[in-house]
Coordinates of C-alpha atoms and ligand atoms in Angstrom, one line a residue:
X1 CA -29.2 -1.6 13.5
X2 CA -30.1 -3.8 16.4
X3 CA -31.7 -6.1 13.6
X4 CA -28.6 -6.7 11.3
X5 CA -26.8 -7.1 15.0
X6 CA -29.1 -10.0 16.2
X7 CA -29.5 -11.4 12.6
X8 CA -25.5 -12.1 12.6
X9 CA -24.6 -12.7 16.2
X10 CA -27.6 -15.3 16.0
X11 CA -26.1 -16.9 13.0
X12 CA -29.4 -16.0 10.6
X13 CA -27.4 -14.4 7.8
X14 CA -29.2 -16.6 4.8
X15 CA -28.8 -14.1 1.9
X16 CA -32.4 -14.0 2.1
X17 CA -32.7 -13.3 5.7
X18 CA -30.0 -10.5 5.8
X19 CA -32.0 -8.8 2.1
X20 CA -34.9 -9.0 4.3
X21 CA -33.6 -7.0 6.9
X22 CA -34.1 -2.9 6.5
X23 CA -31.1 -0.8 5.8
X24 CA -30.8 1.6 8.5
X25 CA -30.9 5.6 7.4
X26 CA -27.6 5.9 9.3
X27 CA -24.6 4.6 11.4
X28 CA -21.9 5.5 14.3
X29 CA -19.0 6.4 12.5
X30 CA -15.8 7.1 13.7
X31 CA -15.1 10.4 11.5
X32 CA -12.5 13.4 11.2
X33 CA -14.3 17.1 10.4
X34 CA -12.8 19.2 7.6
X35 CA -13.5 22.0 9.8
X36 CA -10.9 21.1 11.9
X37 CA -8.4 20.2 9.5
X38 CA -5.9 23.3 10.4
X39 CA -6.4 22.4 14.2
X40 CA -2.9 21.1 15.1
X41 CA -1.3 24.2 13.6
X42 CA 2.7 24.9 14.3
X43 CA 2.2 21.3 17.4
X44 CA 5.3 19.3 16.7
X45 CA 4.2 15.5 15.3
X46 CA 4.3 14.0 18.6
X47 CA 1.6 16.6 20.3
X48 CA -0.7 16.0 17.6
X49 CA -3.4 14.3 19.5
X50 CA -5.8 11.5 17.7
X51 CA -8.0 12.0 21.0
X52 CA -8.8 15.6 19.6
X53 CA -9.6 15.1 16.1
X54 CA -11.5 11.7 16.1
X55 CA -14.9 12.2 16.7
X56 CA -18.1 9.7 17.2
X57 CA -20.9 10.9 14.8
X58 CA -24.0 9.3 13.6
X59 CA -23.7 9.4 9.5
X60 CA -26.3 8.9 6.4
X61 CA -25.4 5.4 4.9
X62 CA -24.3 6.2 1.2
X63 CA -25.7 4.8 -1.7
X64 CA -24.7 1.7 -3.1
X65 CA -23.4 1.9 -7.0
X66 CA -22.4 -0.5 -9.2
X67 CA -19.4 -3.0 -8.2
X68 CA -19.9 -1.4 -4.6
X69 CA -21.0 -3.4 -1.4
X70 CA -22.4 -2.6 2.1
X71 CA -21.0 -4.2 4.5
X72 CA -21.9 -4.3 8.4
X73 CA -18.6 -4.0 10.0
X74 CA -18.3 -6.4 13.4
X75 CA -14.8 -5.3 14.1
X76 CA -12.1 -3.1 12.6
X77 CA -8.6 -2.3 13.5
X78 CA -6.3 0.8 13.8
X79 CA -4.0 1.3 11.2
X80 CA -0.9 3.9 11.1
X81 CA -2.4 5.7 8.4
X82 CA -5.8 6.4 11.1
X83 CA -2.9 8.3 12.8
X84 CA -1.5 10.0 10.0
X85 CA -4.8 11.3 9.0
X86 CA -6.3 11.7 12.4
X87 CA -3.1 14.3 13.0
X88 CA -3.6 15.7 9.8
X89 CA -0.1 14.8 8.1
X90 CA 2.1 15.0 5.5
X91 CA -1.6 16.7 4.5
X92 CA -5.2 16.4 5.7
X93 CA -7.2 13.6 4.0
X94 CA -10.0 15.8 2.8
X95 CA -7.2 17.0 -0.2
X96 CA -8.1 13.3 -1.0
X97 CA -11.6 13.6 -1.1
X98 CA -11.7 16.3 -2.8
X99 CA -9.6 15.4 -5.7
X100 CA -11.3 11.9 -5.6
X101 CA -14.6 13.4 -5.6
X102 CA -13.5 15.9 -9.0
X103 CA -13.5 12.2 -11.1
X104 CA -17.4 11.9 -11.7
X105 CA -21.2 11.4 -10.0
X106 CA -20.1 8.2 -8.2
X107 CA -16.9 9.7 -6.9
X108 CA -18.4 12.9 -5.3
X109 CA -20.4 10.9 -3.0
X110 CA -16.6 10.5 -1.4
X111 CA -16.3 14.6 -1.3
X112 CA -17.8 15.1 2.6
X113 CA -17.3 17.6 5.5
X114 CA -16.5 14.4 7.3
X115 CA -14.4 11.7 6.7
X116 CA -14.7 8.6 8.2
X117 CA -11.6 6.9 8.8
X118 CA -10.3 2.8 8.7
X119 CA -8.9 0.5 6.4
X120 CA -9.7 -2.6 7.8
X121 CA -12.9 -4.6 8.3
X122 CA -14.7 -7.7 9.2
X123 CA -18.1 -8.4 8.8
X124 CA -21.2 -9.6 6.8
X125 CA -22.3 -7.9 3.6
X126 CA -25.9 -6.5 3.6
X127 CA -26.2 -5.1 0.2
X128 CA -24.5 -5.5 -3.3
X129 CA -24.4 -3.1 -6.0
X130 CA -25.5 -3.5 -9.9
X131 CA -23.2 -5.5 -11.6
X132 CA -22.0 -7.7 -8.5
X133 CA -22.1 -11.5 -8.8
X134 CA -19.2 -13.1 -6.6
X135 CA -20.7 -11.8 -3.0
X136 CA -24.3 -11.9 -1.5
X137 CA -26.2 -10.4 1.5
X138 CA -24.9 -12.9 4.1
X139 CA -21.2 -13.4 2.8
X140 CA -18.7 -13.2 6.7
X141 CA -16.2 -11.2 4.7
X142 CA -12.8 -8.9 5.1
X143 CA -11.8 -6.4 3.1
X144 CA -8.5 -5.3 1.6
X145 CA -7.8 -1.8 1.1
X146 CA -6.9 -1.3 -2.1
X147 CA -9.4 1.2 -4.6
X148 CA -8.6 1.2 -8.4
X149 CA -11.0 2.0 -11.1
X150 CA -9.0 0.1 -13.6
X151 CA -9.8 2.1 -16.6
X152 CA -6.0 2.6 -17.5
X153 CA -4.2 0.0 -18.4
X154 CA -1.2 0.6 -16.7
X155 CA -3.0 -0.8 -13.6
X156 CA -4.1 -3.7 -16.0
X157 CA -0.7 -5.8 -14.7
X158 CA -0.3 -5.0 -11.1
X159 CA -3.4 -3.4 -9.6
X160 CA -1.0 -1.2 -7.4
X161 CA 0.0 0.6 -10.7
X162 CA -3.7 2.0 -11.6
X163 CA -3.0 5.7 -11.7
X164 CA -6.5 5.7 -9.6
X165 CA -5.0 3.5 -7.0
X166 CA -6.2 4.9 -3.8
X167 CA -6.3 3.1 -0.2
X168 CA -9.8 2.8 1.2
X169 CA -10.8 4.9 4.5
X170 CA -7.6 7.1 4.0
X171 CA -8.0 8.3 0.2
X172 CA -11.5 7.4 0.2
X173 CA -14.3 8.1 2.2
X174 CA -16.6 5.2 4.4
X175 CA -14.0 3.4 5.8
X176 CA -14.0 0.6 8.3
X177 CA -14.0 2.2 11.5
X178 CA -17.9 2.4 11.4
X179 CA -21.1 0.4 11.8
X180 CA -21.3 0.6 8.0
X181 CA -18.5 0.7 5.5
X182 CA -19.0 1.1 1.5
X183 CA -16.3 -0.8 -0.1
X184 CA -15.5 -1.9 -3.8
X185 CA -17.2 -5.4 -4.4
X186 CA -13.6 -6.4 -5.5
X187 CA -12.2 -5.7 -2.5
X188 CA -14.3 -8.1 -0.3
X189 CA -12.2 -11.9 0.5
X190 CA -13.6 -14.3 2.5
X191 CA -13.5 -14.0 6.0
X192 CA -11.2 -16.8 7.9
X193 CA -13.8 -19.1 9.4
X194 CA -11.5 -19.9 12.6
X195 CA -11.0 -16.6 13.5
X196 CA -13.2 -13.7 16.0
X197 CA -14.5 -10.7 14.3
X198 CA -11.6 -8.5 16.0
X199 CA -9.2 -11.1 15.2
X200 CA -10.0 -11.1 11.7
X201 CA -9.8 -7.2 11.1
X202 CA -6.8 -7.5 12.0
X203 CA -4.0 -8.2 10.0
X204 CA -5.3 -7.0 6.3
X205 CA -3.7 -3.8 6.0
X206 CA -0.4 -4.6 7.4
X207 CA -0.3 -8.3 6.5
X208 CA -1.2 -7.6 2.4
X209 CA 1.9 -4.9 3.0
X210 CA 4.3 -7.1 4.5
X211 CA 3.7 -9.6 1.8
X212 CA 4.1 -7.9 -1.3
X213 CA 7.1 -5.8 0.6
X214 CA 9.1 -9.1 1.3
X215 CA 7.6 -12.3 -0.6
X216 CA 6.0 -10.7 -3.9
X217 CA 8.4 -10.7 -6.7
X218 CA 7.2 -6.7 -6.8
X219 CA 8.8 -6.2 -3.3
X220 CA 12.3 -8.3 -2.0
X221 CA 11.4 -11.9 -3.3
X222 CA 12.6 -13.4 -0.3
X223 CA 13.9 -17.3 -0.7
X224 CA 14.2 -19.7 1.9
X225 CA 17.8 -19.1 3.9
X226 CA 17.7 -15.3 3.9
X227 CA 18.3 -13.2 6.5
X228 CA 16.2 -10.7 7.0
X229 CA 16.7 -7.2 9.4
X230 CA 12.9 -6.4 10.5
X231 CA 12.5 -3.1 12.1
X232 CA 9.7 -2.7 14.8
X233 CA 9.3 -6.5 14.6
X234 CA 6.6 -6.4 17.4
X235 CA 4.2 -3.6 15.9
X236 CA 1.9 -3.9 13.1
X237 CA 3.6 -4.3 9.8
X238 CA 6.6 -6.0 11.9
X239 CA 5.1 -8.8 13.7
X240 CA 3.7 -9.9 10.3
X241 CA 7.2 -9.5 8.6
X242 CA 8.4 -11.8 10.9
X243 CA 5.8 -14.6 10.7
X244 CA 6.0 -14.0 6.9
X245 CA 9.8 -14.9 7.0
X246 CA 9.6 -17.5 9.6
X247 CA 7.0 -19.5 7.6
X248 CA 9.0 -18.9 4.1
X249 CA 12.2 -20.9 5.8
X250 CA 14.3 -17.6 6.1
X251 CA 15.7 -16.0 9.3
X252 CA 14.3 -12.8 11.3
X253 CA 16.9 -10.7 13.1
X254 CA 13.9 -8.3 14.8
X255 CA 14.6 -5.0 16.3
X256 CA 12.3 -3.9 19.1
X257 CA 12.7 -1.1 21.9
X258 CA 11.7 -3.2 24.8
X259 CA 12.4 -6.5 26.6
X260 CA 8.5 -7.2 26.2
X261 CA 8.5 -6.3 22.5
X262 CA 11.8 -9.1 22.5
X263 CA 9.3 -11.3 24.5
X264 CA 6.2 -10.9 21.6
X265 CA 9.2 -11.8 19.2
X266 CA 10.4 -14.9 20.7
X267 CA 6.7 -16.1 21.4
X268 CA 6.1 -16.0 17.4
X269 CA 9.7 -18.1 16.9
X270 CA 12.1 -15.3 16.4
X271 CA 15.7 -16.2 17.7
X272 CA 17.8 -13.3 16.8
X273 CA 16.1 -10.1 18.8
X274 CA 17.8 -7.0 19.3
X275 CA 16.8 -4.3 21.9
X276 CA 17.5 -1.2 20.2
X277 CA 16.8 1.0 23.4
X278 CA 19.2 -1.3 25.7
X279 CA 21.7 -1.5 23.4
X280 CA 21.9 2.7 22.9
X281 CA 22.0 2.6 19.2
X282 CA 22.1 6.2 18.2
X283 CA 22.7 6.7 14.4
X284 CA 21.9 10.6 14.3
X285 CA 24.5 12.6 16.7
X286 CA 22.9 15.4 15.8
X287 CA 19.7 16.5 13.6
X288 CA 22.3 16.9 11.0
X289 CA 25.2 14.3 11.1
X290 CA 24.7 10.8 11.2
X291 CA 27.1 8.2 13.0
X292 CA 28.9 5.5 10.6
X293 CA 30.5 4.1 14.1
X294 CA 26.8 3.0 15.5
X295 CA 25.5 1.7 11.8
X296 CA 28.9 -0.8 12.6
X297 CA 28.6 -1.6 15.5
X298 CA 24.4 -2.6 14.6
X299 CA 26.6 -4.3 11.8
X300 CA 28.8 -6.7 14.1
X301 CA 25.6 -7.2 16.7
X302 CA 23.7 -8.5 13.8
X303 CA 26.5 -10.4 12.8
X304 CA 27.3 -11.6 16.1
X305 CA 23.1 -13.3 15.8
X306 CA 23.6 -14.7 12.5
X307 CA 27.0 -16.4 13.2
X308 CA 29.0 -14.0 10.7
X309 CA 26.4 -13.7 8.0
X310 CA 25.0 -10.1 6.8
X311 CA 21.4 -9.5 5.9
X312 CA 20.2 -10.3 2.8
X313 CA 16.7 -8.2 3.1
X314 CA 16.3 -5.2 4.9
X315 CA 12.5 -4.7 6.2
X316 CA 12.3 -0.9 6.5
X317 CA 9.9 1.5 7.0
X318 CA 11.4 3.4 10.5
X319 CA 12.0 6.2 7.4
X320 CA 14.9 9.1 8.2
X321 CA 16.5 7.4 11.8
X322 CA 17.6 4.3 10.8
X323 CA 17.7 4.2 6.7
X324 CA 21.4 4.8 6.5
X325 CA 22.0 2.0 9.0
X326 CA 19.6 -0.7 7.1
X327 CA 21.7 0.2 3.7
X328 CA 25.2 0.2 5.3
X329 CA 24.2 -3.4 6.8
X330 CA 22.6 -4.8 4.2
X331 CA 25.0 -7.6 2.8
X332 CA 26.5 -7.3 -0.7
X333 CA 24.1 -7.6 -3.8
X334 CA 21.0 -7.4 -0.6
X335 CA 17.6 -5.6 -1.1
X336 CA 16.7 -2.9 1.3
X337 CA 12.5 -2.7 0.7
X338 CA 11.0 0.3 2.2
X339 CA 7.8 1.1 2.5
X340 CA 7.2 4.3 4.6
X341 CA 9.3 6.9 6.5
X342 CA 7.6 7.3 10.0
X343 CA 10.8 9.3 11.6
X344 CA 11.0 11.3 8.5
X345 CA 10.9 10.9 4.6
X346 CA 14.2 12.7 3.9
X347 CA 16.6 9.4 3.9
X348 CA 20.4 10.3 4.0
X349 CA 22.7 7.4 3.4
X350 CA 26.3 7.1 2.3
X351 CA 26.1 5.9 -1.3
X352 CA 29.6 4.8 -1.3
X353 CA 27.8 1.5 0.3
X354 CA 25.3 0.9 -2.4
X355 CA 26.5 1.2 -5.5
X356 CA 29.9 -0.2 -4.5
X357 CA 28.3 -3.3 -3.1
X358 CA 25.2 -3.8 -5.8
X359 CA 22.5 -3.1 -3.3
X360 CA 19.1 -2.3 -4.1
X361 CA 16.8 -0.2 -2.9
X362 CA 13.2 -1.1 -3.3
X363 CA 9.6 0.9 -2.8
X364 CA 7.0 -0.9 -2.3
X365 CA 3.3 0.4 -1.1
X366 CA 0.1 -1.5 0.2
X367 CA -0.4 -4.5 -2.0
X368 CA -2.0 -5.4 -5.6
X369 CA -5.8 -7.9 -5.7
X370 CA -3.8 -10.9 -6.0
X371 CA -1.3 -9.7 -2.9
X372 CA -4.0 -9.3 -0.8
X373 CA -5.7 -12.7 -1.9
X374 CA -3.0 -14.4 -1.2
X375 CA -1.7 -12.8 2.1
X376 CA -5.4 -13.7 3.0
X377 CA -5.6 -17.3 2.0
X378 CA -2.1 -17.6 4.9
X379 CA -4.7 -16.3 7.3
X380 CA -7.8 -18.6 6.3
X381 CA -4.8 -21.4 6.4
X382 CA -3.8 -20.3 9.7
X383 CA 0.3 -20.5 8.9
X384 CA 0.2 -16.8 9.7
X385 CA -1.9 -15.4 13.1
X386 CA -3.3 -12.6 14.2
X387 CA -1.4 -10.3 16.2
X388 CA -4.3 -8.7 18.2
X389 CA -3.6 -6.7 21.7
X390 CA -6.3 -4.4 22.9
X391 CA -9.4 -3.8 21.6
X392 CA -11.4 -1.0 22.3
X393 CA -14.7 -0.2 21.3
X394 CA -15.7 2.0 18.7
X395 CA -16.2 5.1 20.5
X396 CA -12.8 4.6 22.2
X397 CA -11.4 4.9 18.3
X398 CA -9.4 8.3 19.2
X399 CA -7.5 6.6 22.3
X400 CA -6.9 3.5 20.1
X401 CA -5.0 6.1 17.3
X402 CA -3.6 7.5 20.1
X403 CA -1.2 4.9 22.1
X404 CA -0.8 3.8 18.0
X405 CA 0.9 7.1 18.2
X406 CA 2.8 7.0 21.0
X407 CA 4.4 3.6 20.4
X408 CA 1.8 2.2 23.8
X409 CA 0.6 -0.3 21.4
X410 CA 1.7 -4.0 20.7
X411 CA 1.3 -5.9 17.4
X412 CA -2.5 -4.6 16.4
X413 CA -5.1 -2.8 17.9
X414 CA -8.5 -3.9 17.6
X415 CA -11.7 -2.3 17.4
X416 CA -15.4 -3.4 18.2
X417 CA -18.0 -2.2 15.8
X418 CA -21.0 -3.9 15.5
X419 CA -19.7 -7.0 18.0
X420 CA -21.3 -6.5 21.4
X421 CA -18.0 -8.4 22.6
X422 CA -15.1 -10.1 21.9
X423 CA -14.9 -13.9 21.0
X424 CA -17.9 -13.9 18.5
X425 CA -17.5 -15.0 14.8
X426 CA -16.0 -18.1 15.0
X427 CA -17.7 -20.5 12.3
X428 CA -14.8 -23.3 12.2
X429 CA -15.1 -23.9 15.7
X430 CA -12.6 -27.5 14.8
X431 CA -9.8 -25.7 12.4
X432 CA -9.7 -22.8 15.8
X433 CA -9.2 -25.8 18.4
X434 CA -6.7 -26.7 15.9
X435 CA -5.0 -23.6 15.8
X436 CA -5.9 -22.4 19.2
X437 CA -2.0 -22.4 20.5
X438 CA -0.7 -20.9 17.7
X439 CA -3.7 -18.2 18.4
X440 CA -3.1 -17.4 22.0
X441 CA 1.1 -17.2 21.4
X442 CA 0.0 -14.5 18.6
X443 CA -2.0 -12.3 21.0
X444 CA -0.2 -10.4 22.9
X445 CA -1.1 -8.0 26.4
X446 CA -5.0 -10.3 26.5
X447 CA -6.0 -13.3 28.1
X448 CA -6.6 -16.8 25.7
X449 CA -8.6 -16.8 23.6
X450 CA -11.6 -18.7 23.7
Ligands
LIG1 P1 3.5 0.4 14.3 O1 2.5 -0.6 14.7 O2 3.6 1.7 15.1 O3 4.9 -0.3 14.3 C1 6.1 0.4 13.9 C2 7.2 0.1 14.8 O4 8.4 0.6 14.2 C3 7.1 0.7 16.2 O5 6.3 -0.1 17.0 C4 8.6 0.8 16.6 O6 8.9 -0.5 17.2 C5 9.3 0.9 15.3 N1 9.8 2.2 15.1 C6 9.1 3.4 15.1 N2 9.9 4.5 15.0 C7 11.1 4.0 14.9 C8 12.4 4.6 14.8 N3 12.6 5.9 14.8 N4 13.5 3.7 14.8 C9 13.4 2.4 14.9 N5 12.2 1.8 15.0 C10 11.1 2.6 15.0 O7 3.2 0.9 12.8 P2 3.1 -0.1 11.5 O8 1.6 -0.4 11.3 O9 4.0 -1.2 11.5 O10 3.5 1.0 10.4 C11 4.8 1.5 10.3 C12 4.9 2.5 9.2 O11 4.6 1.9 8.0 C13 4.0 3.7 9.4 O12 4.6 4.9 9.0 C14 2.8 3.4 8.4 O13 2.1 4.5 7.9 C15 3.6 2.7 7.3 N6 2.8 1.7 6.5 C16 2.9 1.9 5.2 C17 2.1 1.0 4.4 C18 2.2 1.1 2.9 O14 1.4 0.5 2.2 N7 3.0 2.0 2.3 C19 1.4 0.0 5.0 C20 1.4 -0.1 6.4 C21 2.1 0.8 7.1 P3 10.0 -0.5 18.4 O15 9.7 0.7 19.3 O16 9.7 -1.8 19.1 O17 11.3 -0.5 17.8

């Protein structure tokens, strides 16, 4: 491994010099154990501990088939879904594997004891499959997460809609929070030249969400001059939603839980910020019973930001706790776009205030090829940043999920894999002076950037 390490951080990664290089037998992997899929047992969500369950193990590299790469991961990030299936939940991953692994040869390789985790990478590809022309040994890439086999064609419009559609390192096995990830070949986009190893794994996941969930035509088609209600504007999929509607000429009214979450808001241009812990919103008085009172009094604060104007785009994915708020607040003919339930996936709302008003609810999940391509190509034009806080290194992977868990974390959290440290990676050395501002406003909790 040391080779493929010195070959990239010395900047020798000629196709042919990076083909020359031997393929190790096997790689540090961060990976969950089947055997310990039942291990949180009757805990309530919250004492479900990532710290527990993620392990550091040293793994066989897989074989490379057809249309597949190899790719030597520098850095990775930590997703939400590393803490869904690092505390098991709604169901361990390994139901994944297994049904994933039922579909042929190829397919079983996925169906391990282990799984090992991420859905994020960036790095340098080492090997290519039969069949793969668009990528080389060499290639700085990132990967999106999205697996389809495309043999139906209901996936033949909108990639998203293959009935094999399956998120890589959560629904698939080799993920990114490794030395080594296995990845579709059609998954690889070019890495942004400008940008660190850690500070380019880090926005795929959530930033290829937030796009399709607000700008795609398949999400809320947002237009310039919409308002639009972000929840948890400072976290991962949030502090993209909001540099997503900044740059499209619309209006974020975010909602954090913390005057230094406000802070991270207002550093990316954010105007309208709402406090949700200062201000005591409490839609549920009980398990049972929601409050209409508190979803209108949120109503009048988010008026009193906008100078009388109701949203035209709700950005949810806060699930259970909030969901009858965002559609009561959501203006008349407005979109409320969801894409997860984090508090809870049973949504009660009064739908005297949809159909009445000729709102829409929209689902929206992860992000089709041409999504991801596009929410890539903001990155690689730098009119959307980063939003790196801490990185850990790799073995450090379970703390990482953890303060993910516990709301600790800022924007993204990054992850060193192959990088010995942070700051390497940078090929556009001119378009990062450039950009370098912009950079160091986007990362919150570190020092500048170099
Ligand atoms: P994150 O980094 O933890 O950010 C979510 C933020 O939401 C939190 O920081 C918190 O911000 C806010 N929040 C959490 N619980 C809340 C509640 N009960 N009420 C109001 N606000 C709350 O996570 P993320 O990466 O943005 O992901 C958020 C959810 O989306 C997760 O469930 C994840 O699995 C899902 N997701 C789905 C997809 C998809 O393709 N379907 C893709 C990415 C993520 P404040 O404390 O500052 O308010």
């Amino acid at each position: 491994m040391k080779d493929i390490v010195d070959a990239v951080v010395s900047g020798r990664t000629g196709a042919r010099d990076i083909a020359a290089l031997r393929l190790p037998g096997s790689y540090r992997a961060a990976t969950l154990h089947k055997s310990e899929a039942g291990m949180f047992e009757g805990m309530a969500t919250a004492d479900k501990d990532p710290r527990k369950s993620i392990h550091l193990d040293e793994v066989p590299v897989p074989e490379v088939g057809p249309g597949e790469a190899l790719v030597a991961v520098m850095a990775s990030s930590i997703n939400y879904n590393t803490v869904w299936s690092a505390i098991f939940e709604p169901v361990p991953t390994f139901a994944f594997l297994e049904r994933y692994g039922r579909r042929g040869e190829l397919a079983r390789r996925h169906d391990l004891p282990y799984h090992v985790i991420g859905s994020d990478l960036a790095g340098v590809v080492l090997r290519t499959g039969p069949g793969v022309t668009r990528w080389q040994p060499g290639d700085d890439v990132v990967a999106h997460c999205l697996s389809v086999e495309l043999e139906s064609a209901d996936g033949h419009g909108d990639t998203m809609l293959d009935p094999e559609q399956r998120i890589w390192g959560y629904e698939t096995n080799f993920g990114g929070l490794a030395e080594i990830a296995l990845v579709k070949s059609n998954q690889l986009m070019p890495k942004p030249g400008h940008l660190t190893w850690e500070e380019a794994a880090a926005p795929g996941l959530v930033n290829s969400t937030a796009y399709r969930q607000l700008v795609s035509r398949n999400g809320a088609a947002m237009k310039q001059g919409d308002n639009v209600l972000i929840w948890g504007a400072s976290g991962g999929l949030g502090s993209y939603a909001t540099q997503l509607v900044l740059s499209g000429g619309a209006t974020p009214i975010c909602v954090v839980s913390s005057e230094h979450k406000a802070a991270i808001c207002r550093a990316m241009g954010a105007e309208a910020v709402i406090d949700r812990s200062a201000e005591g919103y409490r839609f549920w008085r009980d398990e049972h019973t929601q409050d209409p009172k508190e979803w209108k009094r949120f109503g009048a604060r988010i008026r009193e930001l906008t100078g009388g104007e109701d949203v035209d785009i709700v950005f949810e994915h806060p699930g259970r706790e909030t969901f009858g708020a965002s559609v009561y607040v959501t203006r008349k003919g407005g979109t409320v776009v969801t894409c997860a339930s984090t508090s809870g996936y049973t949504h009660e709302y009064d739908n005297r205030y949809l159909w009445m008003s000729l709102k829409r609810i929209v689902g929206t999940h992860f992000a089709n090829y041409r999504e991801s391509w596009e929410a890539n190509r903001l990155i690689a034009k730098g009119r959307i940043h980063p939003t790196l806080s801490r990185v850990h290194p790799l073995a450090q992977a379970g703390q990482a999920a953890y303060d993910v868990h516990r709301n600790l974390h800022h924007g993204k959290v990054g992850v060193l894999c192959l990088a010995p440290r942070e700051g390497l990676g940078v090929r556009d050395e001119e378009m990062r002076a450039r950009h370098l501002d912009a950079i160091n406003r986007f990362r919150t909790d570190r020092s500048p950037a170099g």
